[in-house]
């Protein structure tokens, strides 16, 4: 290692300088994150109303209870034709013309004046026919239609206390039932059919219901209006009608959380909605997807975020599968719902919870109507969040921070130089060739920086994650081999254990430097808000494992106990190809392969490989006991693996050095992976890694003691028996 350092000291100095630059970026990000310490809760009025219907109290009582818990904002969705039909006292019916015209006498059911008007207009099966009765309903619907729809798209007969309306629909507005088949008496398919069931026109927002507005405002609570927009029916005319509805009720929303397909008004190039949001200093809500990765990006969301200097917050919607987590994982109450909210706020930069009431696990329609459950949930949640300095209030917004292009270039050059150094760790390369390779890497990096500026930061981040994990693997494997040269095979554990711990800490420190280089290029606000995410997580985990296998062969050949060189030899490859694999090795390698597959397959929230209930419970307990949960694979497998690799190197057990070293490399990639989650605050990553190292050292010491006992038992009994049998 000393000769390598001496020969490449200039490149290593440049690499260290790049790491120092990354630390300046990390320090700035840390400061921004430290000021982002307030979260908010918005109640979903629609589901809270359903909860009230199942309880003995009305909606006002329930709103008052949540207000007393410190929750003062209510998300109120504007009414649509569908909601007016399904859940309102108003008499409103909307039907697809495709359904109506299937009745031969349908014209007899409507006023002749209206039939004459729509006949002259020209209707088709994609249109929607609306019937309204009652003065209140007629006034509400007709005014909304006149304000939101263009006159050429509407035929209306308003009779004062009833109205008939034809809305012009297009084929792109039409909603179908999925393909289904007609079958004959022998259950053989006869024909495929698509059935028209609705239109997007039935879901377009028509305004806020006055009675609901009065209920919320009478309690001194703030309305966060939810407007549903669909492309093709979302122009400036529509946006002005929506804003006029807000102003009518004196609503000055703190947040805008887009519904449907777009933010209001984004069919046009007109910046009316953008001006309204900027002029009123409204914070844009970014709804996290239900797989807890990225955001739902409706039309206009990214544009508004950029134009408002990222005056935006991430929103966690309590999806239905979260609502069902009452009494989950053996808990008695809503503990797992609380755990989910806690992780969203602490680990993923969520600053608004869009809260929907909890449902019974075994009944998707029955709500938990015990108000104490909700009091306990938010009281416990706030207690836990206080340990992280987070409190409830108006959601804090992160300052817009962007990495300069010059800094980005330096970080990319650092990754390139690190990559150029890797061949010299296992090949007999002369100094000049390493420097030449570094020069070529620098030219390539500079070219990518010029030609692919947007993709460059992802490339620099990915390269750093791979390169530094490989460098850390080189360090601990070389240190393990050096330990075997400096210590006797029968060295006592009191001498081996300190060396194991030091090697683990040194390799972890190198991986942590790589984590800083990985996180720095993506530490701009748009990535912290998950407008972009790190790509290639699995590749960044797999490539260092392959590199470890390469350097192990270079340093140990084919499990040689006393190999002198640290360079790859062609004979090593030939020997490997000729190896007669013992059965026990096949079984062991199969187990390792399955573990590796499980390790990669379960990465991320979109994995089909689920985490066991026992591990979930263990994670939850660690979250409650510690400030941050250490990563399971680090402290249970990887970090003890590095310590065992060093121990086995001293004991001249090269096969087990390889096996445990491969497991240890997983931990080095995991450290970088921890900081690939850009939405996770930095302090959590450092604390999590610290806990993993602490627990890993303790568990590693225990494992070494156990392995040493097995090793001594083998030498004392089993080895002698096997030698006797061979004679």
Tab-separated table of N, CA, C and O in Angstrom, residues 513-576:
chain	number	residue	atom	x	y	z
A	513	UNK	N	-16.172	8.648	2.472
A	513	UNK	CA	-15.684	9.696	1.558
A	513	UNK	C	-16.366	9.547	0.206
A	513	UNK	O	-16.772	10.537	-0.427
A	514	UNK	N	-16.518	8.298	-0.235
A	514	UNK	CA	-17.237	8.047	-1.479
A	514	UNK	C	-18.698	8.430	-1.384
A	514	UNK	O	-19.295	8.918	-2.352
A	515	UNK	N	-19.275	8.217	-0.201
A	515	UNK	CA	-20.672	8.609	-0.008
A	515	UNK	C	-20.846	10.110	-0.162
A	515	UNK	O	-21.841	10.588	-0.717
A	516	UNK	N	-19.864	10.883	0.328
A	516	UNK	CA	-19.922	12.340	0.170
A	516	UNK	C	-19.812	12.722	-1.305
A	516	UNK	O	-20.519	13.618	-1.784
A	517	UNK	N	-18.929	12.043	-2.019
A	517	UNK	CA	-18.777	12.295	-3.452
A	517	UNK	C	-20.021	11.852	-4.221
A	517	UNK	O	-20.352	12.415	-5.268
A	518	UNK	N	-20.705	10.847	-3.707
A	518	UNK	CA	-21.936	10.380	-4.340
A	518	UNK	C	-23.085	11.347	-4.104
A	518	UNK	O	-23.869	11.650	-5.008
A	519	UNK	N	-23.183	11.843	-2.874
A	519	UNK	CA	-24.299	12.715	-2.505
A	519	UNK	C	-24.142	14.133	-3.031
A	519	UNK	O	-25.137	14.784	-3.386
A	520	UNK	N	-22.920	14.630	-3.089
A	520	UNK	CA	-22.693	16.040	-3.438
A	520	UNK	C	-23.273	16.451	-4.793
A	520	UNK	O	-23.945	17.480	-4.884
A	521	UNK	N	-23.053	15.692	-5.886
A	521	UNK	CA	-23.590	16.143	-7.177
A	521	UNK	C	-25.112	16.247	-7.211
A	521	UNK	O	-25.666	16.987	-8.026
A	522	UNK	N	-25.789	15.498	-6.329
A	522	UNK	CA	-27.255	15.461	-6.342
A	522	UNK	C	-27.861	16.221	-5.168
A	522	UNK	O	-29.044	16.045	-4.861
A	523	UNK	N	-27.067	17.064	-4.522
A	523	UNK	CA	-27.551	17.757	-3.325
A	523	UNK	C	-28.261	19.071	-3.627
A	523	UNK	O	-28.445	19.884	-2.735
A	524	UNK	N	-28.669	19.278	-4.853
A	524	UNK	CA	-29.447	20.467	-5.187
A	524	UNK	C	-30.894	20.256	-4.755
A	524	UNK	O	-31.349	19.122	-4.539
A	525	UNK	N	-31.636	21.342	-4.650
A	525	UNK	CA	-32.990	21.290	-4.107
A	525	UNK	C	-33.917	20.421	-4.941
A	525	UNK	O	-34.778	19.721	-4.399
A	526	UNK	N	-33.775	20.449	-6.269
A	526	UNK	CA	-34.680	19.655	-7.100
A	526	UNK	C	-34.532	18.161	-6.817
A	526	UNK	O	-35.524	17.414	-6.861
A	527	UNK	N	-33.320	17.713	-6.487
A	527	UNK	CA	-33.147	16.300	-6.141
A	527	UNK	C	-33.617	16.022	-4.715
A	527	UNK	O	-34.151	14.942	-4.432
A	528	UNK	N	-33.425	16.959	-3.810
A	528	UNK	CA	-33.916	16.751	-2.444
A	528	UNK	C	-35.443	16.710	-2.417
A	528	UNK	O	-36.034	16.072	-1.547
A	529	UNK	N	-36.084	17.370	-3.392
A	529	UNK	CA	-37.540	17.316	-3.524
A	529	UNK	C	-37.982	16.176	-4.437
A	529	UNK	O	-39.160	16.030	-4.735
A	530	UNK	N	-37.015	15.393	-4.924
A	530	UNK	CA	-37.261	14.212	-5.754
A	530	UNK	C	-37.885	14.528	-7.111
A	530	UNK	O	-38.697	13.759	-7.624
A	531	UNK	N	-37.508	15.667	-7.701
A	531	UNK	CA	-37.810	15.856	-9.115
A	531	UNK	C	-36.895	14.956	-9.945
A	531	UNK	O	-37.185	14.636	-11.082
A	532	UNK	N	-35.775	14.597	-9.372
A	532	UNK	CA	-34.873	13.629	-9.978
A	532	UNK	C	-34.405	12.678	-8.899
A	532	UNK	O	-34.419	13.013	-7.714
A	533	UNK	N	-34.015	11.473	-9.289
A	533	UNK	CA	-33.554	10.486	-8.313
A	533	UNK	C	-32.286	9.823	-8.826
A	533	UNK	O	-31.956	9.887	-10.010
A	534	UNK	N	-31.554	9.186	-7.923
A	534	UNK	CA	-30.351	8.448	-8.292
A	534	UNK	C	-30.743	7.216	-9.093
A	534	UNK	O	-31.659	6.481	-8.720
A	535	UNK	N	-30.073	7.021	-10.204
A	535	UNK	CA	-30.327	5.851	-11.041
A	535	UNK	C	-29.167	4.869	-10.918
A	535	UNK	O	-28.029	5.244	-10.740
A	536	UNK	N	-29.476	3.604	-11.047
A	536	UNK	CA	-28.423	2.597	-11.065
A	536	UNK	C	-28.009	2.092	-9.708
A	536	UNK	O	-26.845	1.720	-9.511
A	537	UNK	N	-28.943	2.054	-8.752
A	537	UNK	CA	-28.600	1.603	-7.404
A	537	UNK	C	-28.094	0.163	-7.422
A	537	UNK	O	-27.068	-0.161	-6.814
A	538	UNK	N	-28.790	-0.713	-8.135
A	538	UNK	CA	-28.386	-2.126	-8.159
A	538	UNK	C	-27.020	-2.300	-8.817
A	538	UNK	O	-26.193	-3.096	-8.365
A	539	UNK	N	-26.786	-1.560	-9.905
A	539	UNK	CA	-25.472	-1.655	-10.564
A	539	UNK	C	-24.372	-1.149	-9.642
A	539	UNK	O	-23.273	-1.725	-9.587
A	540	UNK	N	-24.652	-0.089	-8.889
A	540	UNK	CA	-23.662	0.456	-7.961
A	540	UNK	C	-23.382	-0.511	-6.815
A	540	UNK	O	-22.323	-0.438	-6.184
A	541	UNK	N	-24.309	-1.416	-6.543
A	541	UNK	CA	-24.080	-2.428	-5.515
A	541	UNK	C	-23.372	-3.660	-6.070
A	541	UNK	O	-22.587	-4.300	-5.373
A	542	UNK	N	-23.650	-3.976	-7.321
A	542	UNK	CA	-23.133	-5.210	-7.899
A	542	UNK	C	-21.698	-5.075	-8.406
A	542	UNK	O	-20.877	-5.985	-8.231
A	543	UNK	N	-21.365	-3.947	-9.026
A	543	UNK	CA	-20.036	-3.778	-9.626
A	543	UNK	C	-18.897	-3.891	-8.599
A	543	UNK	O	-17.882	-4.549	-8.880
A	544	UNK	N	-18.999	-3.280	-7.407
A	544	UNK	CA	-17.920	-3.462	-6.424
A	544	UNK	C	-17.750	-4.914	-5.985
A	544	UNK	O	-16.631	-5.333	-5.654
A	545	UNK	N	-18.837	-5.689	-5.976
A	545	UNK	CA	-18.717	-7.112	-5.616
A	545	UNK	C	-17.902	-7.853	-6.670
A	545	UNK	O	-17.054	-8.697	-6.339
A	546	UNK	N	-18.168	-7.537	-7.940
A	546	UNK	CA	-17.387	-8.158	-9.008
A	546	UNK	C	-15.921	-7.730	-8.925
A	546	UNK	O	-15.007	-8.550	-9.133
A	547	UNK	N	-15.689	-6.465	-8.607
A	547	UNK	CA	-14.316	-5.971	-8.488
A	547	UNK	C	-13.595	-6.648	-7.327
A	547	UNK	O	-12.397	-6.953	-7.423
A	548	UNK	N	-14.312	-6.888	-6.230
A	548	UNK	CA	-13.680	-7.578	-5.101
A	548	UNK	C	-13.183	-8.956	-5.520
A	548	UNK	O	-12.082	-9.381	-5.130
A	549	UNK	N	-13.989	-9.685	-6.297
A	549	UNK	CA	-13.566	-11.010	-6.758
A	549	UNK	C	-12.287	-10.907	-7.575
A	549	UNK	O	-11.379	-11.753	-7.456
A	550	UNK	N	-12.181	-9.846	-8.379
A	550	UNK	CA	-10.997	-9.646	-9.213
A	550	UNK	C	-9.757	-9.373	-8.364
A	550	UNK	O	-8.697	-9.983	-8.569
A	551	UNK	N	-9.893	-8.472	-7.399
A	551	UNK	CA	-8.715	-8.144	-6.591
A	551	UNK	C	-8.358	-9.285	-5.637
A	551	UNK	O	-7.178	-9.473	-5.297
A	552	UNK	N	-9.338	-10.064	-5.220
A	552	UNK	CA	-9.007	-11.201	-4.360
A	552	UNK	C	-8.126	-12.194	-5.114
A	552	UNK	O	-7.124	-12.702	-4.578
A	553	UNK	N	-8.488	-12.481	-6.366
A	553	UNK	CA	-7.671	-13.391	-7.173
A	553	UNK	C	-6.277	-12.807	-7.371
A	553	UNK	O	-5.276	-13.530	-7.379
A	554	UNK	N	-6.204	-11.485	-7.511
A	554	UNK	CA	-4.902	-10.840	-7.697
A	554	UNK	C	-4.038	-10.962	-6.450
A	554	UNK	O	-2.822	-11.127	-6.542
A	555	UNK	N	-4.638	-10.878	-5.264
A	555	UNK	CA	-3.878	-10.871	-4.016
A	555	UNK	C	-3.669	-12.264	-3.429
A	555	UNK	O	-2.694	-12.496	-2.711
A	556	UNK	N	-4.613	-13.188	-3.727
A	556	UNK	CA	-4.536	-14.513	-3.118
A	556	UNK	C	-4.491	-15.640	-4.143
A	556	UNK	O	-4.427	-16.812	-3.759
A	557	UNK	N	-4.502	-15.264	-5.430
A	557	UNK	CA	-4.531	-16.311	-6.426
A	557	UNK	C	-5.763	-17.165	-6.236
A	557	UNK	O	-6.853	-16.651	-5.962
A	558	UNK	N	-5.574	-18.480	-6.370
A	558	UNK	CA	-6.705	-19.371	-6.152
A	558	UNK	C	-6.600	-19.970	-4.750
A	558	UNK	O	-6.226	-21.115	-4.546
A	559	UNK	N	-6.890	-19.078	-3.755
A	559	UNK	CA	-6.873	-19.437	-2.330
A	559	UNK	C	-5.489	-19.876	-1.865
A	559	UNK	O	-5.336	-20.845	-1.126
A	560	UNK	N	-4.455	-19.128	-2.326
A	560	UNK	CA	-3.096	-19.416	-1.888
A	560	UNK	C	-2.840	-18.770	-0.520
A	560	UNK	O	-3.166	-17.607	-0.312
A	561	UNK	N	-2.221	-19.525	0.371
A	561	UNK	CA	-1.992	-19.028	1.723
A	561	UNK	C	-0.812	-18.067	1.818
A	561	UNK	O	-0.787	-17.200	2.692
A	562	UNK	N	0.157	-18.228	0.950
A	562	UNK	CA	1.383	-17.441	1.084
A	562	UNK	C	1.771	-16.770	-0.228
A	562	UNK	O	2.939	-16.734	-0.596
A	563	UNK	N	0.824	-16.251	-0.956
A	563	UNK	CA	1.104	-15.573	-2.225
A	563	UNK	C	1.860	-14.274	-1.946
A	563	UNK	O	1.465	-13.485	-1.081
A	564	UNK	N	2.927	-14.028	-2.682
A	564	UNK	CA	3.760	-12.847	-2.441
A	564	UNK	C	3.260	-11.624	-3.204
A	564	UNK	O	3.215	-10.518	-2.663
A	565	UNK	N	2.890	-11.795	-4.460
A	565	UNK	CA	2.522	-10.643	-5.299
A	565	UNK	C	1.081	-10.203	-5.054
A	565	UNK	O	0.269	-10.947	-4.512
A	566	UNK	N	0.791	-8.965	-5.502
A	566	UNK	CA	-0.567	-8.419	-5.418
A	566	UNK	C	-1.082	-8.030	-6.807
A	566	UNK	O	-1.837	-7.080	-6.963
A	567	UNK	N	-0.634	-8.782	-7.801
A	567	UNK	CA	-1.042	-8.473	-9.169
A	567	UNK	C	-1.688	-9.684	-9.813
A	567	UNK	O	-1.401	-10.833	-9.461
A	568	UNK	N	-2.554	-9.409	-10.754
A	568	UNK	CA	-3.286	-10.470	-11.447
A	568	UNK	C	-2.362	-11.185	-12.420
A	568	UNK	O	-1.588	-10.557	-13.139
A	569	UNK	N	-2.450	-12.505	-12.433
A	569	UNK	CA	-1.631	-13.331	-13.313
A	569	UNK	C	-2.563	-14.178	-14.177
A	569	UNK	O	-3.606	-14.640	-13.712
A	570	UNK	N	-2.167	-14.384	-15.432
A	570	UNK	CA	-2.989	-15.200	-16.338
A	570	UNK	C	-3.193	-16.600	-15.769
A	570	UNK	O	-4.251	-17.213	-15.937
A	571	UNK	N	-2.182	-17.104	-15.075
A	571	UNK	CA	-2.299	-18.444	-14.491
A	571	UNK	C	-3.437	-18.533	-13.476
A	571	UNK	O	-4.000	-19.606	-13.262
A	572	UNK	N	-3.744	-17.391	-12.836
A	572	UNK	CA	-4.852	-17.396	-11.874
A	572	UNK	C	-6.175	-17.713	-12.569
A	572	UNK	O	-7.006	-18.465	-12.043
A	573	UNK	N	-6.359	-17.141	-13.738
A	573	UNK	CA	-7.595	-17.377	-14.482
A	573	UNK	C	-7.651	-18.825	-14.953
A	573	UNK	O	-8.686	-19.499	-14.859
A	574	UNK	N	-6.511	-19.322	-15.464
A	574	UNK	CA	-6.450	-20.705	-15.946
A	574	UNK	C	-6.734	-21.680	-14.807
A	574	UNK	O	-7.490	-22.651	-14.960
A	575	UNK	N	-6.147	-21.417	-13.644
A	575	UNK	CA	-6.365	-22.287	-12.478
A	575	UNK	C	-7.830	-22.300	-12.073
A	575	UNK	O	-8.391	-23.353	-11.733
A	576	UNK	N	-8.426	-21.127	-12.093
A	576	UNK	CA	-9.842	-21.033	-11.719
A	576	UNK	C	-10.715	-21.848	-12.663
A	576	UNK	O	-11.666	-22.515	-12.239
